mmCIF file of C-alpha atoms in Angstrom:
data_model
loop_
_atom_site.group_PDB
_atom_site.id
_atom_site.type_symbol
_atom_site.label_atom_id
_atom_site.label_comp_id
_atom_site.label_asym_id
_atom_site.label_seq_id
_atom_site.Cartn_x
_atom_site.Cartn_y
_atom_site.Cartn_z
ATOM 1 C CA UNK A 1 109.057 136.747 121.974
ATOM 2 C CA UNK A 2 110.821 135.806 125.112
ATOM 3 C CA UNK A 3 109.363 134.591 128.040
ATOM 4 C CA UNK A 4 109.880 133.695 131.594
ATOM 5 C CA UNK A 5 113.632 132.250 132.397
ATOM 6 C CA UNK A 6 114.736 130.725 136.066
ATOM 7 C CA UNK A 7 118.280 129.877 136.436
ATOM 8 C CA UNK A 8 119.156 127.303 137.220
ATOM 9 C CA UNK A 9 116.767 124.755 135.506
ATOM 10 C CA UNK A 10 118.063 122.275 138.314
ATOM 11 C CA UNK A 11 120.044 122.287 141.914
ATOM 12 C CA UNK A 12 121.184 119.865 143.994
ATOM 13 C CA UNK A 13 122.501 121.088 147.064
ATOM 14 C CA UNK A 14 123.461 119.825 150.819
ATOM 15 C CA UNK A 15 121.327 120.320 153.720
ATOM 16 C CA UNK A 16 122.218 123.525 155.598
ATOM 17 C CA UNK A 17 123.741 124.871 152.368
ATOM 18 C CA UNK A 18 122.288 128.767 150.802
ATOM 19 C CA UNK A 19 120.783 128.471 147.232
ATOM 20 C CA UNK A 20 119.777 131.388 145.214
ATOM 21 C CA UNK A 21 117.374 130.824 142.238
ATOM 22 C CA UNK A 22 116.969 133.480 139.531
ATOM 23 C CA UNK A 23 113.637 134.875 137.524
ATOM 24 C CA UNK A 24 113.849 136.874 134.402
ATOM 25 C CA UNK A 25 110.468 137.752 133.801
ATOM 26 C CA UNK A 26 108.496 139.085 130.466
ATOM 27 C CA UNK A 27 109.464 142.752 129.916
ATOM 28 C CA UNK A 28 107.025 145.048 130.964
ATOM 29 C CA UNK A 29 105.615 142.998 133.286
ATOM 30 C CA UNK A 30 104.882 144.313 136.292
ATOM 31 C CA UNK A 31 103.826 141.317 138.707
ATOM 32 C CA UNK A 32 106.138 138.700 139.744
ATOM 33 C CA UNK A 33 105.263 135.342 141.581
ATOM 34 C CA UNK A 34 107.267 132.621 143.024
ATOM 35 C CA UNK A 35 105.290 129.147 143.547
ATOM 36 C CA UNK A 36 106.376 126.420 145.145
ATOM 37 C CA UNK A 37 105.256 122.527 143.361
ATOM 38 C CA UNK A 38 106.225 119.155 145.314
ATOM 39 C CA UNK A 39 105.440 116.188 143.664
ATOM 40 C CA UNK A 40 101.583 115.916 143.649
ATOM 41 C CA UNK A 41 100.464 118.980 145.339
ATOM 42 C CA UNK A 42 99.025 122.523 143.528
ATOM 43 C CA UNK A 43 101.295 125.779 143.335
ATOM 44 C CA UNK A 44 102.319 126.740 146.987
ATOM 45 C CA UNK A 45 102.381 130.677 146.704
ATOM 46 C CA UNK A 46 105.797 132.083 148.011
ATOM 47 C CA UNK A 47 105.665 135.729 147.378
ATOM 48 C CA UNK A 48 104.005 138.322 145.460
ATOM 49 C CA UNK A 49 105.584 141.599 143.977
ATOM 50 C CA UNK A 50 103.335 144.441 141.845
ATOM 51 C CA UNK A 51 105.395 147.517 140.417
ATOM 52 C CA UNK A 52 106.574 149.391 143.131
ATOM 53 C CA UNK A 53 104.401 148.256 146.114
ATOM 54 C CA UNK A 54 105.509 145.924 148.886
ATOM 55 C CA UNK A 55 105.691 142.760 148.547
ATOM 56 C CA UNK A 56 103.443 140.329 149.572
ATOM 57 C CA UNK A 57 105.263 137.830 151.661
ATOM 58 C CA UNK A 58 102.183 136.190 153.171
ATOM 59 C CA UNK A 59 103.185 132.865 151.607
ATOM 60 C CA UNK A 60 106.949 132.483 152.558
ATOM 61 C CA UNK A 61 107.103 129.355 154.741
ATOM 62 C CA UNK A 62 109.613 130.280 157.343
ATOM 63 C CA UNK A 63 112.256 133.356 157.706
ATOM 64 C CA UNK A 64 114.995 130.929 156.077
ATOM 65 C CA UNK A 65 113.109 132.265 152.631
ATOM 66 C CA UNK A 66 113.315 135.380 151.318
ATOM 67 C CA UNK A 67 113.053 137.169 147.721
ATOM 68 C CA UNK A 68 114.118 140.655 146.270
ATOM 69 C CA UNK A 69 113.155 142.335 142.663
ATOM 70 C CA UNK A 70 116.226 144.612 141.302
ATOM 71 C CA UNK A 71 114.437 147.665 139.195
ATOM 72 C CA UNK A 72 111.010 146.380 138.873
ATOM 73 C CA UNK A 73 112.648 143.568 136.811
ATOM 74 C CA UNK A 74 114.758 140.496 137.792
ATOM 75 C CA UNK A 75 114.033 139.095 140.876
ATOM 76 C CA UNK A 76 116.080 136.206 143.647
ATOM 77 C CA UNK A 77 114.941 133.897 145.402
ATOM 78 C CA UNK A 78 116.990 133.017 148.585
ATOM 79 C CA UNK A 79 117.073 129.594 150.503
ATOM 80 C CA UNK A 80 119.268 129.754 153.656
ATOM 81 C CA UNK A 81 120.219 127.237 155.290
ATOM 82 C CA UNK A 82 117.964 124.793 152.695
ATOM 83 C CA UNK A 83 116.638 121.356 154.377
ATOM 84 C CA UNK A 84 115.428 118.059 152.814
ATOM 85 C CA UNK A 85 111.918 119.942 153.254
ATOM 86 C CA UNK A 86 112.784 122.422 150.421
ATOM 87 C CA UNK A 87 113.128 120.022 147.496
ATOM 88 C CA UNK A 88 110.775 120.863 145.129
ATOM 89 C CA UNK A 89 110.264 122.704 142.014
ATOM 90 C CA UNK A 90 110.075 126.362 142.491
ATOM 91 C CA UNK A 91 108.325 128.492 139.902
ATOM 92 C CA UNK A 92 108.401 132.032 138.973
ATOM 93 C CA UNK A 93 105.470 133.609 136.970
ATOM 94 C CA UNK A 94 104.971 137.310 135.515
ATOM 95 C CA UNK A 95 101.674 139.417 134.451
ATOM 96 C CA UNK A 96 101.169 142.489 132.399
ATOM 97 C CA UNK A 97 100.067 145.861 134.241
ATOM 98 C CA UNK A 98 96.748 144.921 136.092
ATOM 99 C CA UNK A 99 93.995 144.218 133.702
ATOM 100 C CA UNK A 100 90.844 142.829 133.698
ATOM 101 C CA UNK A 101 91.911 139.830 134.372
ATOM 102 C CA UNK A 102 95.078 138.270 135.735
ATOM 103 C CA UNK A 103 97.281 136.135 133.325
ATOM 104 C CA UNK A 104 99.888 134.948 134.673
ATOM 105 C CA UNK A 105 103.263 133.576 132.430
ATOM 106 C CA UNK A 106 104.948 130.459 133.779
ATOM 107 C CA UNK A 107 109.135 129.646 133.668
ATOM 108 C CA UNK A 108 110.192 126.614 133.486
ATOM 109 C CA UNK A 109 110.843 126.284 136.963
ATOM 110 C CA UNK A 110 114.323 125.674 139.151
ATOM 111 C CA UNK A 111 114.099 121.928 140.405
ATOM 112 C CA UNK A 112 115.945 121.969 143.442
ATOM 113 C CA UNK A 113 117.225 118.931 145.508
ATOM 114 C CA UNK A 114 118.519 119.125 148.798
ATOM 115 C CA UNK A 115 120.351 116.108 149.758
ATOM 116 C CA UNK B 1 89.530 123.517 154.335
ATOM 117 C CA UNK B 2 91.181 124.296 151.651
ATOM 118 C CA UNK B 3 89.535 127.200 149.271
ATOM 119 C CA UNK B 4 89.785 125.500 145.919
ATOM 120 C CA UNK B 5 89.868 121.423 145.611
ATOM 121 C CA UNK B 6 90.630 119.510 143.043
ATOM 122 C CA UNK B 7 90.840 115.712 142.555
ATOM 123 C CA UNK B 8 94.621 114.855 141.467
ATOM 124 C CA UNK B 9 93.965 112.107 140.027
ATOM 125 C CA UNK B 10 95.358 110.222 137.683
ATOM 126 C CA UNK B 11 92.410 109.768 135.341
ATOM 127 C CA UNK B 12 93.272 107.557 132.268
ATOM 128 C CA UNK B 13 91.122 107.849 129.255
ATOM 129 C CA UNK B 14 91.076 106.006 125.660
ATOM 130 C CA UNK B 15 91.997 108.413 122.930
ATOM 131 C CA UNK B 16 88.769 110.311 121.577
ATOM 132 C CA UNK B 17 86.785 109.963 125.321
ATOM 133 C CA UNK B 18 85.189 113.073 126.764
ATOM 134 C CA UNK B 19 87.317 114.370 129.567
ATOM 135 C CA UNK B 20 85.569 116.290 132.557
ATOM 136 C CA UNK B 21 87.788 118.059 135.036
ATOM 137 C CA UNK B 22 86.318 119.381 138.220
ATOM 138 C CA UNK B 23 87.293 122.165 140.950
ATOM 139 C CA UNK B 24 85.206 122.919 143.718
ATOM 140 C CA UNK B 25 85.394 126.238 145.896
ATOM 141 C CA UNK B 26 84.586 127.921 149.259
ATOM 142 C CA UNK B 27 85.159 131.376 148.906
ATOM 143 C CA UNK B 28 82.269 133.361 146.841
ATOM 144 C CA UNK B 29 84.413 136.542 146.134
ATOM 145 C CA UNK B 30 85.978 134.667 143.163
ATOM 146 C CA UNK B 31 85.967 136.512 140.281
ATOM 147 C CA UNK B 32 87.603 134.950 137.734
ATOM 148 C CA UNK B 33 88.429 131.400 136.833
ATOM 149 C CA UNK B 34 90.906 129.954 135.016
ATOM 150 C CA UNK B 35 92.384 126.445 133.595
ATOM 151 C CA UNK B 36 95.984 125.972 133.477
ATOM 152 C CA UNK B 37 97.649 123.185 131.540
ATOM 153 C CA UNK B 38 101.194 121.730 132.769
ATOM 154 C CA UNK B 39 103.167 119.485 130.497
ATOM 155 C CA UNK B 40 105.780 117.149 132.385
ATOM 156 C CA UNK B 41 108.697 119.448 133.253
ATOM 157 C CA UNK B 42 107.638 122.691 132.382
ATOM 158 C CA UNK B 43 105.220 125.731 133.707
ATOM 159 C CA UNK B 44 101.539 125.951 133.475
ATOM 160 C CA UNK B 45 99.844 127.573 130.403
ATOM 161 C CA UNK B 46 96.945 129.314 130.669
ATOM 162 C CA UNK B 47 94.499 127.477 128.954
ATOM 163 C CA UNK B 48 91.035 129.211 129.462
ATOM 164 C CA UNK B 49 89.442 131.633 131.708
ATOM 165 C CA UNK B 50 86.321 133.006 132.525
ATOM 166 C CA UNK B 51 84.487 135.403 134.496
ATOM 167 C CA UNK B 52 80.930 134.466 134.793
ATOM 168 C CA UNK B 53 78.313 131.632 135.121
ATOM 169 C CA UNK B 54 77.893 129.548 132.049
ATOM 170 C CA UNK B 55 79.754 127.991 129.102
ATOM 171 C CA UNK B 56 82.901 129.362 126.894
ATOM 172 C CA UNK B 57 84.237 126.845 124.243
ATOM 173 C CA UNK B 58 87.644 127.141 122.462
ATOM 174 C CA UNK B 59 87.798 124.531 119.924
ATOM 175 C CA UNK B 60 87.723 121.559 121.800
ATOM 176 C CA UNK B 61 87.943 123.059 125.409
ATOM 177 C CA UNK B 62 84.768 124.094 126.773
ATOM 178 C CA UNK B 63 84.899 125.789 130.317
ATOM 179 C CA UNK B 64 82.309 125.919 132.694
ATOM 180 C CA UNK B 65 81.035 127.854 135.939
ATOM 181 C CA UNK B 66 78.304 127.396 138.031
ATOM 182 C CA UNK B 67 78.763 130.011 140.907
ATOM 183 C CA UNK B 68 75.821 129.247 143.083
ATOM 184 C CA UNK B 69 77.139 125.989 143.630
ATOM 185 C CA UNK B 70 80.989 126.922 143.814
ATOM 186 C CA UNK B 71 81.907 124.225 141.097
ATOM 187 C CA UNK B 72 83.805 124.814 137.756
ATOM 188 C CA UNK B 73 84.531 122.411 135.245
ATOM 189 C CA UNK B 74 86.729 121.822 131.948
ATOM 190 C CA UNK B 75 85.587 119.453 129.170
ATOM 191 C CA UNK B 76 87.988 118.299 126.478
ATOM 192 C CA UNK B 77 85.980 116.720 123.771
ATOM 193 C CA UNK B 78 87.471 113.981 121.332
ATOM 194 C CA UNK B 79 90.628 113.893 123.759
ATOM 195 C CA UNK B 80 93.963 113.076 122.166
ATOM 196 C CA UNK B 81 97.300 111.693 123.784
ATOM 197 C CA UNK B 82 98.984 115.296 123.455
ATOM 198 C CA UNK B 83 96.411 116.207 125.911
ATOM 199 C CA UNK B 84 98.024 114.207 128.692
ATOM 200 C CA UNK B 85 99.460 117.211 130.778
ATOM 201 C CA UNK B 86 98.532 117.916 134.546
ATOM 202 C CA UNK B 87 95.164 120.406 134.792
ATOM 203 C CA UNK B 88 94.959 123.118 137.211
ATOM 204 C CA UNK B 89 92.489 125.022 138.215
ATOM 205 C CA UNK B 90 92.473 128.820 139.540
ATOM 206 C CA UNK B 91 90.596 131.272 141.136
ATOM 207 C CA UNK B 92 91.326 134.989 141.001
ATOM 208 C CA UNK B 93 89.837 138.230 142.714
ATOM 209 C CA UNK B 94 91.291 141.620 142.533
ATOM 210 C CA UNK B 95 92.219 143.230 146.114
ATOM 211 C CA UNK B 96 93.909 146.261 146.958
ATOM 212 C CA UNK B 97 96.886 146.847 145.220
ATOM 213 C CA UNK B 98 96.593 143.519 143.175
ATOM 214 C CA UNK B 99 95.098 140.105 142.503
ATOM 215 C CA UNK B 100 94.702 136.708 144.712
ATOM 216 C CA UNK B 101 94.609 133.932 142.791
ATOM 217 C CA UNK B 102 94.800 130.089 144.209
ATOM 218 C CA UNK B 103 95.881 127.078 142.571
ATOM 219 C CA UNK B 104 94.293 123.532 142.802
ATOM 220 C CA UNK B 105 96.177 120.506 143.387
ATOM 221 C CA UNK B 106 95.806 119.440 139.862
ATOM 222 C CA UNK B 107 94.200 116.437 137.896
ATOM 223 C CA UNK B 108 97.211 114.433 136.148
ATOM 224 C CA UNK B 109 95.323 112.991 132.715
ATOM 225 C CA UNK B 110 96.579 110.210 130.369
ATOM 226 C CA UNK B 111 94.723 110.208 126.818
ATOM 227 C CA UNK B 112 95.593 106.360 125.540
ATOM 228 C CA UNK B 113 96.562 106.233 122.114
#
C-alpha cells in the first residue's frame, strides 16, 4: 500500500524567502508529525497533530514556523522568511488511531537548502 | 540534559561481528521503547519495540531493556553490510490526548564486507 509522501523531495531556496513543504500521510491515520534532522543530530520534533485535537506546537522553533492539517488528512508545513539556520531535512511521520503502542510511518523527507 | 542519549558514532564493524547499540535515559515514565533504522536518504523504519524489562529477538535483532538502570540496547548478531543504516532509538509514553515519544541522536554503523 501507499505510504507517507512529502513534496518536494528537495528545496533550495534564498534566505528570507517562504517555503511550504507538503505531507500526505497513510490513510486513516490519525497522528501526524513533522521532525526536523540536521546532519548528525536525532529527530527535532516540530509539531504534533491527533484527529481533531489541537495541535501540539511545543516543538516549533520560532513563530517564522507554522503547520496546518486540511480534513484530518494532508498537512503544510510553512517556513517564512527561511534562514541559513533552516537547512535541514524535514520529516513528516503518521500513526494509526492510538493503540497500544505508538508506530509511527516515516516519508522520505523534504531536504531543504537555504542559500 | 538531554532525556534520551545516544552515542552517534560512527562504529565500523567487519561483516559477521556482533553489533551492540546503546541508549541511555532520564525520564522513568517511559513506557515503550523502540529501534528505528534509517537508510541514507530516506525515513526511519521501525525496527523493534518493546514495552518491558528483558529480551525480544526478531531473527537477528534482539532488543533489550533494563529499566532500573534507564539503559536499552539493540544487538544485531552475524551483522551484514545491508545493515549499515543510522540506528535510533525512542522512547514513548502515552499522555493526555496522545503519545510523547523522543528520538536519540542516532548511531551511524558500517558492516565491512
Amino acid at each position: 500500500g501507499a505510504g507517507v509522501s512529502q513534496s518536494p523531495s528537495n528545496k533550495v531556496t534564498e534566505k528570507g524567502k517562504d517555503v511550504e513543504l507538503r505531507c500526505d500521510p497513510i490513510s486513516g491515520h490519525t497522528a501526524l508529525y513533522w521532525y526536523r534532522q540536521s546532519l548528525g543530530q536525532g529527530l527535532e520534533f516540530l509539531i504534533y497533530f491527533q484527529g481533531n485535537s489541537a495541535p501540539d506546537k511545543s516543538g516549533l522553533p520560532s513563530d517564522r514556523f507554522s503547520a496546518e492539517r486540511t480534513g484530518g488528512s494532508v498537512s503544510t508545513l510553512t517556513i517564512q522568511r527561511t534562514q541559513q539556520e533552516d537547512s535541514a531535512v524535514y520529516l513528516c511521520a503518521s500513526s494509526p488511531p492510538l493503540f497500544r503502542v505508538e508506530t509511527q510511518y516515516f516519508g522520505p523527507g523534504t531536504r531543504l537548502l537555504v542559500l | 540534559q538531554k532525556e534520551v542519549e545516544q552515542d552517534p558514532g560512527p562504529l565500523s564493524v567487519p561483516e559477521g561481528a556482533i553489533v551492540s547499540l546503546n541508549c541511555t535515559y532520564s525520564n522513568s515514565a517511559f513506557q515503550y521503547f523502540m529501534w528505528y533504522r534509517q537508510y541514507s536518504r530516506k525515513g526511519p523504519e521501525l525496527l523493534m519495540y518493546t514495552y518491558s524489562s528483558g529480551n525480544k529477538e526478531d531473527g537477528r535483532f534482539t532488543a533489550q531493556v533494563d529499566k532500573s538502570s534507564k539503559y536499552i540496547s539493540l544487538f544485531i548478531r552475524d551483522s551484514q553490510p545491508s545493515d549499515s543504516a543510522t540506528y535510533l532509538c525512542a522512547m514513548s509514553l502515552f499522555l493526555t490526548g496522545g503519545f510523547k515519544t523522543i528520538f536519540g541522536a542516532g548511531t551511524r554503523l558500517f558492516v565491512k564486507a
